[in-house]
PDB file of C-alpha atoms in Angstrom:
ATOM      1  CA  UNK A   1       0.000   0.000   0.000  1.00  0.00           C
ATOM      2  CA  UNK A   2       1.409   3.362  -1.028  1.00  0.00           C
ATOM      3  CA  UNK A   3       2.002   5.830   1.767  1.00  0.00           C
ATOM      4  CA  UNK A   4      -0.418   8.413   0.318  1.00  0.00           C
ATOM      5  CA  UNK A   5      -3.134   5.758   0.140  1.00  0.00           C
ATOM      6  CA  UNK A   6      -2.446   4.662   3.703  1.00  0.00           C
ATOM      7  CA  UNK A   7      -2.621   8.256   4.994  1.00  0.00           C
ATOM      8  CA  UNK A   8      -6.058   8.627   3.422  1.00  0.00           C
ATOM      9  CA  UNK A   9      -7.217   5.361   4.972  1.00  0.00           C
ATOM     10  CA  UNK A  10      -5.674   6.360   8.325  1.00  0.00           C
ATOM     11  CA  UNK A  11      -7.770   9.531   8.311  1.00  0.00           C
ATOM     12  CA  UNK A  12     -10.884   7.543   7.366  1.00  0.00           C
ATOM     13  CA  UNK A  13     -10.246   5.026  10.132  1.00  0.00           C
ATOM     14  CA  UNK A  14     -10.474   7.787  12.762  1.00  0.00           C
ATOM     15  CA  UNK A  15     -13.886   8.740  11.463  1.00  0.00           C
ATOM     16  CA  UNK A  16     -14.891   5.069  11.525  1.00  0.00           C
ATOM     17  CA  UNK A  17     -13.731   4.607  15.123  1.00  0.00           C
ATOM     18  CA  UNK A  18     -15.164   7.889  16.410  1.00  0.00           C
ATOM     19  CA  UNK A  19     -18.617   7.332  14.925  1.00  0.00           C
ATOM     20  CA  UNK A  20     -21.035   6.445  17.745  1.00  0.00           C
ATOM     21  CA  UNK A  21     -22.320   2.905  17.695  1.00  0.00           C
ATOM     22  CA  UNK A  22     -22.601  -0.306  19.661  1.00  0.00           C
ATOM     23  CA  UNK A  23     -18.829  -0.408  20.201  1.00  0.00           C
ATOM     24  CA  UNK A  24     -18.721   3.036  21.787  1.00  0.00           C
ATOM     25  CA  UNK A  25     -21.731   2.170  23.953  1.00  0.00           C
ATOM     26  CA  UNK A  26     -20.005  -1.032  25.089  1.00  0.00           C
ATOM     27  CA  UNK A  27     -16.767   0.798  25.901  1.00  0.00           C
ATOM     28  CA  UNK A  28     -18.536   3.443  27.979  1.00  0.00           C
ATOM     29  CA  UNK A  29     -20.707   0.859  29.691  1.00  0.00           C
ATOM     30  CA  UNK A  30     -17.631  -1.138  30.693  1.00  0.00           C
ATOM     31  CA  UNK A  31     -15.871   1.992  31.908  1.00  0.00           C
ATOM     32  CA  UNK A  32     -18.862   2.946  34.031  1.00  0.00           C
ATOM     33  CA  UNK A  33     -19.310  -0.481  35.593  1.00  0.00           C
ATOM     34  CA  UNK A  34     -15.725  -1.740  35.892  1.00  0.00           C
ATOM     35  CA  UNK A  35     -13.402   1.253  35.783  1.00  0.00           C
ATOM     36  CA  UNK A  36     -10.759   1.881  33.129  1.00  0.00           C
ATOM     37  CA  UNK A  37      -8.247  -0.895  33.831  1.00  0.00           C
ATOM     38  CA  UNK A  38     -10.801  -3.696  33.767  1.00  0.00           C
ATOM     39  CA  UNK A  39     -13.319  -2.097  31.415  1.00  0.00           C
ATOM     40  CA  UNK A  40     -10.669  -1.525  28.740  1.00  0.00           C
ATOM     41  CA  UNK A  41     -10.590  -5.273  28.092  1.00  0.00           C
ATOM     42  CA  UNK A  42     -13.865  -4.787  26.224  1.00  0.00           C
ATOM     43  CA  UNK A  43     -11.881  -2.790  23.663  1.00  0.00           C
ATOM     44  CA  UNK A  44      -9.570  -5.743  23.020  1.00  0.00           C
ATOM     45  CA  UNK A  45     -12.669  -7.778  22.231  1.00  0.00           C
ATOM     46  CA  UNK A  46     -14.028  -5.054  19.947  1.00  0.00           C
ATOM     47  CA  UNK A  47     -10.763  -5.058  18.010  1.00  0.00           C
ATOM     48  CA  UNK A  48     -10.805  -8.844  17.727  1.00  0.00           C
ATOM     49  CA  UNK A  49     -14.310  -8.464  16.301  1.00  0.00           C
ATOM     50  CA  UNK A  50     -13.018  -6.004  13.693  1.00  0.00           C
ATOM     51  CA  UNK A  51     -10.196  -8.391  12.791  1.00  0.00           C
ATOM     52  CA  UNK A  52     -12.766 -11.164  12.400  1.00  0.00           C
ATOM     53  CA  UNK A  53     -14.747  -8.964  10.010  1.00  0.00           C
ATOM     54  CA  UNK A  54     -11.618  -8.138   7.983  1.00  0.00           C
ATOM     55  CA  UNK A  55     -10.742 -11.842   7.825  1.00  0.00           C
ATOM     56  CA  UNK A  56     -14.216 -12.633   6.512  1.00  0.00           C
ATOM     57  CA  UNK A  57     -14.013  -9.877   3.917  1.00  0.00           C
ATOM     58  CA  UNK A  58     -10.508 -10.889   2.873  1.00  0.00           C
ATOM     59  CA  UNK A  59     -11.513 -14.522   2.529  1.00  0.00           C
ATOM     60  CA  UNK A  60     -14.530 -13.625   0.437  1.00  0.00           C
ATOM     61  CA  UNK A  61     -17.007 -14.815   3.051  1.00  0.00           C
ATOM     62  CA  UNK A  62     -18.084 -11.243   3.698  1.00  0.00           C
ATOM     63  CA  UNK A  63     -19.407 -10.949   0.159  1.00  0.00           C
ATOM     64  CA  UNK A  64     -21.364 -14.162   0.664  1.00  0.00           C
ATOM     65  CA  UNK A  65     -22.958 -12.819   3.842  1.00  0.00           C
ATOM     66  CA  UNK A  66     -23.747  -9.487   2.191  1.00  0.00           C
ATOM     67  CA  UNK A  67     -25.334 -11.037  -0.911  1.00  0.00           C
ATOM     68  CA  UNK A  68     -27.023 -14.114   0.563  1.00  0.00           C
ATOM     69  CA  UNK A  69     -30.436 -13.245   1.992  1.00  0.00           C
ATOM     70  CA  UNK A  70     -30.376 -16.159   4.425  1.00  0.00           C
ATOM     71  CA  UNK A  71     -26.787 -15.641   5.551  1.00  0.00           C
ATOM     72  CA  UNK A  72     -27.329 -11.926   6.017  1.00  0.00           C
ATOM     73  CA  UNK A  73     -30.551 -12.459   7.972  1.00  0.00           C
ATOM     74  CA  UNK A  74     -28.977 -15.052  10.286  1.00  0.00           C
ATOM     75  CA  UNK A  75     -26.024 -12.831  11.147  1.00  0.00           C
ATOM     76  CA  UNK A  76     -28.190  -9.723  11.480  1.00  0.00           C
ATOM     77  CA  UNK A  77     -30.720 -11.253  13.865  1.00  0.00           C
ATOM     78  CA  UNK A  78     -27.982 -12.859  15.939  1.00  0.00           C
ATOM     79  CA  UNK A  79     -26.513  -9.388  16.310  1.00  0.00           C
ATOM     80  CA  UNK A  80     -29.891  -7.860  17.153  1.00  0.00           C
ATOM     81  CA  UNK A  81     -30.595 -10.536  19.776  1.00  0.00           C
ATOM     82  CA  UNK A  82     -27.192 -10.061  21.379  1.00  0.00           C
ATOM     83  CA  UNK A  83     -27.483  -6.273  21.601  1.00  0.00           C
ATOM     84  CA  UNK A  84     -30.975  -6.509  23.098  1.00  0.00           C
ATOM     85  CA  UNK A  85     -29.693  -9.121  25.567  1.00  0.00           C
ATOM     86  CA  UNK A  86     -26.892  -6.748  26.618  1.00  0.00           C
ATOM     87  CA  UNK A  87     -29.443  -3.966  26.978  1.00  0.00           C
ATOM     88  CA  UNK A  88     -31.636  -6.049  29.278  1.00  0.00           C
ATOM     89  CA  UNK A  89     -28.608  -7.120  31.340  1.00  0.00           C
ATOM     90  CA  UNK A  90     -27.465  -3.508  31.680  1.00  0.00           C
ATOM     91  CA  UNK A  91     -30.974  -2.313  32.551  1.00  0.00           C
ATOM     92  CA  UNK A  92     -31.231  -4.907  35.303  1.00  0.00           C
ATOM     93  CA  UNK A  93     -27.689  -4.385  36.620  1.00  0.00           C
ATOM     94  CA  UNK A  94     -27.470  -3.580  40.338  1.00  0.00           C
ATOM     95  CA  UNK A  95     -26.911   0.039  41.307  1.00  0.00           C
ATOM     96  CA  UNK A  96     -23.369  -0.602  42.549  1.00  0.00           C
ATOM     97  CA  UNK A  97     -20.990   2.391  42.538  1.00  0.00           C
ATOM     98  CA  UNK A  98     -17.512   1.875  41.087  1.00  0.00           C
ATOM     99  CA  UNK A  99     -16.099   2.305  44.573  1.00  0.00           C
ATOM    100  CA  UNK A 100     -17.502  -1.131  45.365  1.00  0.00           C
ATOM    101  CA  UNK A 101     -15.192  -3.824  46.675  1.00  0.00           C
ATOM    102  CA  UNK A 102     -12.945  -5.633  44.173  1.00  0.00           C
ATOM    103  CA  UNK A 103     -14.783  -8.864  44.903  1.00  0.00           C
ATOM    104  CA  UNK A 104     -17.951  -7.347  43.486  1.00  0.00           C
ATOM    105  CA  UNK A 105     -16.190  -5.942  40.414  1.00  0.00           C
ATOM    106  CA  UNK A 106     -14.549  -9.293  39.741  1.00  0.00           C
ATOM    107  CA  UNK A 107     -17.904 -10.958  39.101  1.00  0.00           C
ATOM    108  CA  UNK A 108     -17.371 -10.143  35.413  1.00  0.00           C
ATOM    109  CA  UNK A 109     -14.016 -11.533  34.318  1.00  0.00           C
ATOM    110  CA  UNK A 110     -11.667  -9.944  31.804  1.00  0.00           C
ATOM    111  CA  UNK A 111     -12.266 -12.878  29.495  1.00  0.00           C
ATOM    112  CA  UNK A 112     -16.010 -12.246  29.595  1.00  0.00           C
ATOM    113  CA  UNK A 113     -15.460  -8.583  28.736  1.00  0.00           C
ATOM    114  CA  UNK A 114     -13.237  -9.550  25.788  1.00  0.00           C
ATOM    115  CA  UNK A 115     -15.804 -12.052  24.516  1.00  0.00           C
ATOM    116  CA  UNK A 116     -18.582  -9.502  24.893  1.00  0.00           C
ATOM    117  CA  UNK A 117     -16.649  -6.956  22.858  1.00  0.00           C
ATOM    118  CA  UNK A 118     -15.772  -9.523  20.194  1.00  0.00           C
ATOM    119  CA  UNK A 119     -19.385 -10.611  19.779  1.00  0.00           C
ATOM    120  CA  UNK A 120     -20.604  -7.029  19.387  1.00  0.00           C
ATOM    121  CA  UNK A 121     -18.370  -6.358  16.386  1.00  0.00           C
ATOM    122  CA  UNK A 122     -18.110  -9.862  14.918  1.00  0.00           C
ATOM    123  CA  UNK A 123     -21.876 -10.496  14.727  1.00  0.00           C
ATOM    124  CA  UNK A 124     -22.679  -7.297  12.884  1.00  0.00           C
ATOM    125  CA  UNK A 125     -23.403  -7.448   9.141  1.00  0.00           C
ATOM    126  CA  UNK A 126     -23.336  -3.647   8.997  1.00  0.00           C
ATOM    127  CA  UNK A 127     -19.596  -3.897   9.625  1.00  0.00           C
ATOM    128  CA  UNK A 128     -19.250  -6.486   6.876  1.00  0.00           C
ATOM    129  CA  UNK A 129     -21.150  -4.390   4.344  1.00  0.00           C
ATOM    130  CA  UNK A 130     -19.223  -1.283   5.372  1.00  0.00           C
ATOM    131  CA  UNK A 131     -15.839  -2.960   4.966  1.00  0.00           C
ATOM    132  CA  UNK A 132     -16.887  -4.389   1.608  1.00  0.00           C
ATOM    133  CA  UNK A 133     -17.809  -0.892   0.478  1.00  0.00           C
ATOM    134  CA  UNK A 134     -14.778   0.953   1.863  1.00  0.00           C
ATOM    135  CA  UNK A 135     -11.775  -1.380   1.887  1.00  0.00           C
ATOM    136  CA  UNK A 136     -11.629  -2.155  -1.880  1.00  0.00           C
ATOM    137  CA  UNK A 137     -11.151   1.566  -2.586  1.00  0.00           C
ATOM    138  CA  UNK A 138      -7.763   1.414  -0.853  1.00  0.00           C
ATOM    139  CA  UNK A 139      -6.523  -1.867  -2.324  1.00  0.00           C
ATOM    140  CA  UNK A 140      -3.978  -2.187  -5.102  1.00  0.00           C
ATOM    141  CA  UNK A 141      -4.982  -5.383  -6.875  1.00  0.00           C
ATOM    142  CA  UNK A 142      -1.536  -5.633  -8.472  1.00  0.00           C
ATOM    143  CA  UNK A 143       0.190  -5.804  -5.090  1.00  0.00           C
ATOM    144  CA  UNK A 144       0.037  -8.378  -2.286  1.00  0.00           C
ATOM    145  CA  UNK A 145      -3.497  -8.335  -0.886  1.00  0.00           C
ATOM    146  CA  UNK A 146      -2.399 -10.121   2.305  1.00  0.00           C
ATOM    147  CA  UNK A 147       0.048  -7.371   3.208  1.00  0.00           C
ATOM    148  CA  UNK A 148      -2.524  -4.683   2.451  1.00  0.00           C
ATOM    149  CA  UNK A 149      -5.172  -6.372   4.595  1.00  0.00           C
ATOM    150  CA  UNK A 150      -2.641  -6.632   7.421  1.00  0.00           C
ATOM    151  CA  UNK A 151      -1.958  -2.888   7.159  1.00  0.00           C
ATOM    152  CA  UNK A 152      -5.692  -2.142   7.140  1.00  0.00           C
ATOM    153  CA  UNK A 153      -6.277  -4.390  10.149  1.00  0.00           C
ATOM    154  CA  UNK A 154      -3.395  -2.824  12.091  1.00  0.00           C
ATOM    155  CA  UNK A 155      -4.609   0.696  11.265  1.00  0.00           C
ATOM    156  CA  UNK A 156      -8.201   0.067  12.325  1.00  0.00           C
ATOM    157  CA  UNK A 157      -6.972  -1.749  15.430  1.00  0.00           C
ATOM    158  CA  UNK A 158      -4.744   1.164  16.433  1.00  0.00           C
ATOM    159  CA  UNK A 159      -7.398   3.833  15.999  1.00  0.00           C
ATOM    160  CA  UNK A 160      -9.901   1.742  17.945  1.00  0.00           C
ATOM    161  CA  UNK A 161      -7.396   1.238  20.769  1.00  0.00           C
ATOM    162  CA  UNK A 162      -7.070   5.015  21.110  1.00  0.00           C
ATOM    163  CA  UNK A 163     -10.693   6.014  20.552  1.00  0.00           C
ATOM    164  CA  UNK A 164     -12.223   3.340  22.764  1.00  0.00           C
ATOM    165  CA  UNK A 165      -9.713   4.213  25.481  1.00  0.00           C
ATOM    166  CA  UNK A 166     -11.175   7.708  25.369  1.00  0.00           C
ATOM    167  CA  UNK A 167     -14.742   6.432  25.609  1.00  0.00           C
ATOM    168  CA  UNK A 168     -13.823   4.064  28.439  1.00  0.00           C
ATOM    169  CA  UNK A 169     -11.921   6.620  30.487  1.00  0.00           C
ATOM    170  CA  UNK A 170     -14.698   9.178  29.930  1.00  0.00           C
ATOM    171  CA  UNK A 171     -17.190   6.859  31.564  1.00  0.00           C
ATOM    172  CA  UNK A 172     -14.772   5.670  34.248  1.00  0.00           C
ATOM    173  CA  UNK A 173     -13.600   9.146  35.303  1.00  0.00           C
ATOM    174  CA  UNK A 174     -16.601  11.356  34.616  1.00  0.00           C
ATOM    175  CA  UNK A 175     -19.588   9.099  35.119  1.00  0.00           C
ATOM    176  CA  UNK A 176     -17.994   7.418  38.147  1.00  0.00           C
ATOM    177  CA  UNK A 177     -18.576  10.681  40.014  1.00  0.00           C
ATOM    178  CA  UNK A 178     -22.180   9.554  40.215  1.00  0.00           C
ATOM    179  CA  UNK A 179     -22.104   7.688  43.498  1.00  0.00           C
ATOM    180  CA  UNK A 180     -25.736   7.454  44.612  1.00  0.00           C
ATOM    181  CA  UNK A 181     -27.698   4.278  43.790  1.00  0.00           C
ATOM    182  CA  UNK A 182     -30.315   6.374  41.997  1.00  0.00           C
ATOM    183  CA  UNK A 183     -27.685   7.904  39.702  1.00  0.00           C
ATOM    184  CA  UNK A 184     -26.052   4.541  38.990  1.00  0.00           C
ATOM    185  CA  UNK A 185     -29.418   2.939  38.242  1.00  0.00           C
ATOM    186  CA  UNK A 186     -30.276   5.794  35.868  1.00  0.00           C
ATOM    187  CA  UNK A 187     -26.965   5.396  34.025  1.00  0.00           C
ATOM    188  CA  UNK A 188     -27.366   1.625  33.790  1.00  0.00           C
ATOM    189  CA  UNK A 189     -30.837   2.059  32.328  1.00  0.00           C
ATOM    190  CA  UNK A 190     -29.568   4.714  29.927  1.00  0.00           C
ATOM    191  CA  UNK A 191     -26.857   2.406  28.583  1.00  0.00           C
ATOM    192  CA  UNK A 192     -29.301  -0.491  28.560  1.00  0.00           C
ATOM    193  CA  UNK A 193     -31.688   1.549  26.448  1.00  0.00           C
ATOM    194  CA  UNK A 194     -28.852   2.545  24.103  1.00  0.00           C
ATOM    195  CA  UNK A 195     -27.988  -1.117  23.525  1.00  0.00           C
ATOM    196  CA  UNK A 196     -31.626  -1.834  22.670  1.00  0.00           C
ATOM    197  CA  UNK A 197     -31.715   1.184  20.328  1.00  0.00           C
ATOM    198  CA  UNK A 198     -28.548  -0.085  18.631  1.00  0.00           C
ATOM    199  CA  UNK A 199     -30.267  -3.457  18.227  1.00  0.00           C
ATOM    200  CA  UNK A 200     -33.343  -1.778  16.743  1.00  0.00           C
ATOM    201  CA  UNK A 201     -31.195   0.161  14.280  1.00  0.00           C
ATOM    202  CA  UNK A 202     -29.453  -3.046  13.272  1.00  0.00           C
ATOM    203  CA  UNK A 203     -32.842  -4.742  12.824  1.00  0.00           C
ATOM    204  CA  UNK A 204     -33.886  -1.980  10.421  1.00  0.00           C
ATOM    205  CA  UNK A 205     -30.652  -2.226   8.436  1.00  0.00           C
ATOM    206  CA  UNK A 206     -31.022  -3.763   4.974  1.00  0.00           C
ATOM    207  CA  UNK A 207     -28.308  -4.867   2.605  1.00  0.00           C
ATOM    208  CA  UNK A 208     -28.048  -2.946  -0.628  1.00  0.00           C
ATOM    209  CA  UNK A 209     -29.525  -4.791  -3.602  1.00  0.00           C
TER     210      UNK A 209
END
């Protein structure tokens, strides 16, 4: 990939990462409920989800999902169900301030946070369709596609590491000032509702014909 092409993609990747969506909601939710150091593990999962999407697109499976009505529907409704499930879990979460004992915070393991983040991005056909629409514009078909996909994956991974760190620390530092059970319950229900809204938006998403 030529440097000028990469710079253009690097700029686009910031816009991709900064755009609000299920990933940003998940990062802020984890920051609110688990603090930065533990909540940031959700970001690692989100990035693994992006890498999964790039792998699918690179292998040609992304095109199959995007063009097959059945494949697209299966992936889409799995994503919708998962986001709604997360919304219900967040809505019902106990009103526990972040100053709670470590034993309470440890109820959700780092592995669970990583898996949650991965599922959010991996089971999302919007990401597949988006990558199929954007990535080919930056590929040189005469050069090694593997190396170019690796550069694209590393670039998106880096920008997400930075952006999601910002979302996570925002929730951990700013929203953690809300100590009363009423405030915590309100924030949990807000994030729970946002997950459900993200699921509803995904449910309304249709592949281009």
